[in-house]
Short mmCIF file of C-alpha atoms in Angstrom, two decimals:
data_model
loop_
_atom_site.label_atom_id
_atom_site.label_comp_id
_atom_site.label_asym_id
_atom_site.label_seq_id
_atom_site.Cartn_x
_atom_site.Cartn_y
_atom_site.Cartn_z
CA UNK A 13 126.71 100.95 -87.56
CA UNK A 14 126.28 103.33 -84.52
CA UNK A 15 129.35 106.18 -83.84
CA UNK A 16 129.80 104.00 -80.43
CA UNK A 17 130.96 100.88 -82.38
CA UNK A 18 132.75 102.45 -85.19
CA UNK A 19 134.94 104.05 -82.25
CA UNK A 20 135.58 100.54 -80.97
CA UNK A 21 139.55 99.75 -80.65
CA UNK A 22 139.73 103.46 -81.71
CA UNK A 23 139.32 103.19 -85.20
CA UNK A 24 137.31 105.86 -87.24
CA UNK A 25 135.92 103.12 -89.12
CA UNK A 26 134.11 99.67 -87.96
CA UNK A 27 133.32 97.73 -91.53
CA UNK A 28 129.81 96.31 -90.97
CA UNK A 29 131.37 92.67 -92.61
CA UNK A 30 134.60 92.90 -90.23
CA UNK A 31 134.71 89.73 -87.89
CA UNK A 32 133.77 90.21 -84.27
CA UNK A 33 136.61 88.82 -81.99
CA UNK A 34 136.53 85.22 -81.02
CA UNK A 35 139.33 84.32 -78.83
CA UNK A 36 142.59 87.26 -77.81
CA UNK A 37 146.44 86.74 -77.37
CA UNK A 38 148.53 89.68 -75.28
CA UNK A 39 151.83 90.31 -75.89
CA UNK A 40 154.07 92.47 -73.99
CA UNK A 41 156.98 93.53 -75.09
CA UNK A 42 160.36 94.98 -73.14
CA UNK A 43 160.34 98.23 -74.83
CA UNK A 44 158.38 100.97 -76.64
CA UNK A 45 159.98 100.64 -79.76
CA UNK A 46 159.50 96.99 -79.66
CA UNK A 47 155.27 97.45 -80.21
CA UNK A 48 156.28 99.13 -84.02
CA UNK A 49 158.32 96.17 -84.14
CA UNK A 50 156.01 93.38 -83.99
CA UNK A 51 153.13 95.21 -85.37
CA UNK A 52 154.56 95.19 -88.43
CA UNK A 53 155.99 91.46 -88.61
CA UNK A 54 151.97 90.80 -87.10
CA UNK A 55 151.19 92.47 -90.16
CA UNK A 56 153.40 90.76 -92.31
CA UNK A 57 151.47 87.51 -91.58
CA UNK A 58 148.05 88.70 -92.36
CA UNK A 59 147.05 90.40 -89.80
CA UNK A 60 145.07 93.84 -89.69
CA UNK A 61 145.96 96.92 -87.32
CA UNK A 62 142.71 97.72 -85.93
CA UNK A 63 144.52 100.41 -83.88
CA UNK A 64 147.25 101.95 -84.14
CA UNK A 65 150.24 102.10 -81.34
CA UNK A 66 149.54 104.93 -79.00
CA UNK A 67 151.52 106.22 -76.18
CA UNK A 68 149.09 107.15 -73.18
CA UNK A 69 149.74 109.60 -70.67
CA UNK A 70 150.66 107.26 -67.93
CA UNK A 71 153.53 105.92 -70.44
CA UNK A 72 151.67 102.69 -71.62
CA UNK A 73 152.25 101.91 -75.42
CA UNK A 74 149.53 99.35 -76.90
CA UNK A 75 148.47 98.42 -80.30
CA UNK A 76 145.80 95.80 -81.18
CA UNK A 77 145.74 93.85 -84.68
CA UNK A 78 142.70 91.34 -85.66
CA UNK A 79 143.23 88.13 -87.50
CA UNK A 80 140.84 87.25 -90.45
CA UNK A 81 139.59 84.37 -88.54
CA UNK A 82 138.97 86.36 -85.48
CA UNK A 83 142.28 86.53 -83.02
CA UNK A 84 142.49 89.67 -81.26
CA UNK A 85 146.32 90.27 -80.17
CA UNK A 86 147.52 92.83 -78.73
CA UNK A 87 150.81 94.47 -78.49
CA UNK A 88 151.92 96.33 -75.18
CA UNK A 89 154.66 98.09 -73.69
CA UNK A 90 153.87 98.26 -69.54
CA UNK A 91 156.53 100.98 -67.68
CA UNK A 92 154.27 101.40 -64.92
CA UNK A 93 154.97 97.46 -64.37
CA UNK A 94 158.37 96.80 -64.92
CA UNK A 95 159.59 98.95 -62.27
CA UNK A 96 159.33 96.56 -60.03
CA UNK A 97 161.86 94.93 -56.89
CA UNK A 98 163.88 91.52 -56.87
CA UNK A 99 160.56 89.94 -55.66
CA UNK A 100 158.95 91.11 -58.21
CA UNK A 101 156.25 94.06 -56.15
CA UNK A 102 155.87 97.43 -57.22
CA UNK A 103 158.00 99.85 -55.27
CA UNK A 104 157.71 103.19 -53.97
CA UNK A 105 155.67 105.71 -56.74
CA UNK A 106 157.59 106.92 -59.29
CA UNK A 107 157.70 109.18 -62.19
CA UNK A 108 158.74 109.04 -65.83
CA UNK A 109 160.49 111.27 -68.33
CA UNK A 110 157.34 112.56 -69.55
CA UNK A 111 155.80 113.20 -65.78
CA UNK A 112 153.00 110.18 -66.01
CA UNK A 113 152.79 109.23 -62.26
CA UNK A 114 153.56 105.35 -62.15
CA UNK A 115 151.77 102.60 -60.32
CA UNK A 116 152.25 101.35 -57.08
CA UNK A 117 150.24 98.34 -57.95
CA UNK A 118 151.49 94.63 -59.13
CA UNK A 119 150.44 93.78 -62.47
CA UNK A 120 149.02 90.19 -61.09
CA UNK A 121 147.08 91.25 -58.35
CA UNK A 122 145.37 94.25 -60.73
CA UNK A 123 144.41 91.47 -63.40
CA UNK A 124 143.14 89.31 -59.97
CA UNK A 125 141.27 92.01 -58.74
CA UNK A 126 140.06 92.46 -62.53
CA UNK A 127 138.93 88.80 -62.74
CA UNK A 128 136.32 89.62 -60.09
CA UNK A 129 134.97 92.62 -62.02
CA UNK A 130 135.23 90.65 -65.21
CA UNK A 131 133.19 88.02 -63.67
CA UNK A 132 130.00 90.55 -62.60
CA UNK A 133 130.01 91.67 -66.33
CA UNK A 134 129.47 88.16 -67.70
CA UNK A 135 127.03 87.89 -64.93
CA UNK A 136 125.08 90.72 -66.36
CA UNK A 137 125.34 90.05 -69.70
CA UNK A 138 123.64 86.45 -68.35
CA UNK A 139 120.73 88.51 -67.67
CA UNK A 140 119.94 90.59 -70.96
CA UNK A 141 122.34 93.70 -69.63
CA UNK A 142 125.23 95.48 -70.62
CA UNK A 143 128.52 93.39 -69.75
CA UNK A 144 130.29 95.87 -67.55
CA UNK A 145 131.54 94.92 -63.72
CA UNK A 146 133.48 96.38 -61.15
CA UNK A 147 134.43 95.86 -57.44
CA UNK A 148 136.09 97.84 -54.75
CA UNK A 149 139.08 96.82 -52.75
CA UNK A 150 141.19 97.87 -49.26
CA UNK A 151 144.29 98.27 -49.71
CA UNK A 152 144.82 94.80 -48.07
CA UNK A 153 142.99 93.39 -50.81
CA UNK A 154 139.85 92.89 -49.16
CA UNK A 155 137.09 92.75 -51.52
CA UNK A 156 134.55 95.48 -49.83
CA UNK A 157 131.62 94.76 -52.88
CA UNK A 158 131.12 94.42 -55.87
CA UNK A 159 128.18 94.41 -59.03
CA UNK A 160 127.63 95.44 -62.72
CA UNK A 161 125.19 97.51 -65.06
CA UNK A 162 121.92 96.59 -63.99
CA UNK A 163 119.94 99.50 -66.36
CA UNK A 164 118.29 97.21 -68.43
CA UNK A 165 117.59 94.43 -65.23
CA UNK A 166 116.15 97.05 -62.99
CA UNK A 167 115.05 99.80 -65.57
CA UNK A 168 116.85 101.78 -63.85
CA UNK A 169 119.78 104.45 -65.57
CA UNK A 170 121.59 105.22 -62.66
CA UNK A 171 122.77 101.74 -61.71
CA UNK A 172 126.58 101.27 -63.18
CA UNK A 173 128.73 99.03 -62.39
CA UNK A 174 130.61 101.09 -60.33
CA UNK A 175 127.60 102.79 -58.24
CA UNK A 176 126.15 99.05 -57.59
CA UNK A 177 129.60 98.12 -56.57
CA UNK A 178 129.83 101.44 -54.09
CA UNK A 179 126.14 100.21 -52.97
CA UNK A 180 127.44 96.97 -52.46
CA UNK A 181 130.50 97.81 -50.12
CA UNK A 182 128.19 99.67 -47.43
CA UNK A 183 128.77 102.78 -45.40
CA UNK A 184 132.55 103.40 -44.91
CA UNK A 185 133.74 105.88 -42.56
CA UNK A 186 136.60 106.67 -45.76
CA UNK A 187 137.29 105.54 -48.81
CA UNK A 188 141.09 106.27 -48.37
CA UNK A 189 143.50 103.72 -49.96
CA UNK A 190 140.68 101.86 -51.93
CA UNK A 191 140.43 100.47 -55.37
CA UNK A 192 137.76 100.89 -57.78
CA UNK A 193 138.45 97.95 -60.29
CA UNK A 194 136.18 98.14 -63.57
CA UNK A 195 135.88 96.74 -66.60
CA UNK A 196 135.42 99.73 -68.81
CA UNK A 197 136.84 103.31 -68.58
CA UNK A 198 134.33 104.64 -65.98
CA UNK A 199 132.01 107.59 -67.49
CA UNK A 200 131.58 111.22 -66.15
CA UNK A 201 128.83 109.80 -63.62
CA UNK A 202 131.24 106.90 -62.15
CA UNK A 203 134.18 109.04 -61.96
CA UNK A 204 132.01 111.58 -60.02
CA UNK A 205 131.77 109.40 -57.51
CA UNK A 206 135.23 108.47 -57.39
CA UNK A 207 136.17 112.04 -56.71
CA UNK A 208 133.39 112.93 -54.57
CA UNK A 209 134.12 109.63 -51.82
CA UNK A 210 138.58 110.10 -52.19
CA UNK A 211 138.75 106.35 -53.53
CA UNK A 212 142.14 106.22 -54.13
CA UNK A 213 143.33 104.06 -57.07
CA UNK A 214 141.06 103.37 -60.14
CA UNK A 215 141.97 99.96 -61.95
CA UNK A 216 140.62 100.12 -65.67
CA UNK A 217 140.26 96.97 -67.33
CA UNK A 218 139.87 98.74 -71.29
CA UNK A 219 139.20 102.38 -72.38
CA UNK A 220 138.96 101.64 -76.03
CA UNK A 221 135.50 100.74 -76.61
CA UNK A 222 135.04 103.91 -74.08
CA UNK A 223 137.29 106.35 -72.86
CA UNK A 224 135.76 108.38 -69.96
CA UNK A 225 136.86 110.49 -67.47
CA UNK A 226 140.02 108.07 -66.22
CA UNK A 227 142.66 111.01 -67.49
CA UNK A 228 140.25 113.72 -65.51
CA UNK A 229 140.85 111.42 -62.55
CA UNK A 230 144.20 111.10 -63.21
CA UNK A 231 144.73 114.58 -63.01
CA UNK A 232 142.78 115.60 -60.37
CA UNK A 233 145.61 112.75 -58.00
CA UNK A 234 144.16 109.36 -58.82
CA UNK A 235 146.17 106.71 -59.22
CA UNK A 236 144.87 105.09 -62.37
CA UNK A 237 146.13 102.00 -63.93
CA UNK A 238 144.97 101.02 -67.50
CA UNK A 239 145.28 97.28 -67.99
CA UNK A 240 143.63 97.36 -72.05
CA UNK A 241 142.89 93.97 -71.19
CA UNK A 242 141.85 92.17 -74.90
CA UNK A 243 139.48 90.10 -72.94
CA UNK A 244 137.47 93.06 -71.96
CA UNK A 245 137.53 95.22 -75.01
CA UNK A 246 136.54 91.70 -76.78
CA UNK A 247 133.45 91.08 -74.47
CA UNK A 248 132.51 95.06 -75.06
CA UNK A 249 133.20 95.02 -79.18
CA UNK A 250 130.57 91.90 -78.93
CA UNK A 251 128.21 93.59 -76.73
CA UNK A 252 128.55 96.74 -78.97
CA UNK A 253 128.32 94.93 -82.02
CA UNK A 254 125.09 93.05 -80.95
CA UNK A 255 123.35 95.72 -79.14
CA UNK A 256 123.79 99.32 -80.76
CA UNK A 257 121.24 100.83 -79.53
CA UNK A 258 121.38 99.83 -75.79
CA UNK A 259 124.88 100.36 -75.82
CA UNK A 260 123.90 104.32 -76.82
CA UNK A 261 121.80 104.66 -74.57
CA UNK A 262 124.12 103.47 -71.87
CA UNK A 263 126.79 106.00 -72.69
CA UNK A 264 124.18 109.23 -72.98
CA UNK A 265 124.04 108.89 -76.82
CA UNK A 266 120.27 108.37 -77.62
CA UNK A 267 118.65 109.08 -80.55
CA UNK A 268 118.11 112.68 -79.44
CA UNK A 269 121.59 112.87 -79.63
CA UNK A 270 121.50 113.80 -75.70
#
């Protein structure tokens, strides 16, 4: 099994005979203490912590457990959406105990705008590729383009999600106040371009499978929101899983080790 899988779900080890996820449950709980909680009843019934609860930087607490028959369920503690008004919007910015800068953005129109990205994946895993998507949004929520991996379609390395999505939304006079939304934790390349154009907000679907450079954004003043949707880290343990090598190669981790 290749390093890339074994780190899938962040686990040092990725049994060759352990079951691929087949369908995925998400439960969020009220408060951080709560994830430990269930967790452990989870595992009381069977199930098997395929990674442990970790606390991000932007205050999100998640753990993810596998069932022998193939339920992936994940346990999550949101902050950065529960500050929210009587209607239910994110208010103004705010900031935690522990300094993580929290999101301005509604949990259902991220998982919307998500959906969209979600959707180029499958499209590209249609077509032989890898399954990650992404699209970019104005702040109004207009979707300006969107696309997925197209290496393996086109032959061509340099075509991520995210740059065919960029390609996709045309010239813009700024980037100001727009969302990249993508399936995966976008890699050193992707979040290059991110910093290089000012897009504003990046919208991560999962950075388990991958974590890239979404903490360097972070740091550098992007607003980043981490969904560690179990949809998307299923599709990518699948893809990963099924396709090693191309998955390797995707990521900068040939057999060259380059």
């Amino acid at each position: 099994m290749s390093q890339a899988a074994e780190s899938t779900f962040g686990t040092s080890a990725w049994p060759a005979d352990r079951v691929v996820p087949q369908a995925w449950l998400e439960l969020e709980v009220a408060k951080p203490e709560a994830v430990g909680e269930a967790v452990a009843e989870l595992r009381g019934r069977g199930l098997e912590v395929v990674a442990e609860a970790k606390v991000e930087p932007w205050g999100q607490t998640t753990a993810r457990l596998l069932s022998p028959e193939g339920l992936l369920v994940g346990v999550s503690h949101l902050p950065s959406f529960h500050e929210t008004d009587d209607a239910g919007a994110a208010t103004d910015e705010t900031t935690d105990e522990a300094g993580a800068a929290r999101s301005t953005l509604d949990l259902d129109t991220a998982r919307r705008w998500l959906e969209v990205a979600v959707a180029q994946a499958r499209e590209g895993e249609a077509e032989g590729g890898v399954p990650i998507g992404a699209a970019l949004f104005w702040a109004s929520g207009e979707l300006l383009g969107s696309g997925r991996n197209r290496r393996v379609q086109d032959d061509d390395p340099s075509v991520h999600g995210e740059t065919d999505a960029f390609r996709r939304a045309g010239r813009q006079t700024s980037y100001a106040g727009t969302t990249m939304v993508t399936t995966l934790s976008p890699c050193w390349y992707c979040s290059g371009l991110v910093r290089q154009f000012g897009i504003s907000r990046v919208v991560v679907g999962e950075a388990r499978t991958f974590s890239g450079g979404h903490e360097w954004l972070a740091e550098h003043g992007v607003e980043v929101v981490v969904l560690d949707d179990p949809g998307c880290v299923a599709m990518m343990a699948d893809f990963v899983h099924r396709h090693p090598d191309v998955w390797n190669e995707d990521i900068g981790e040939g057999a060259d080790g380059g």
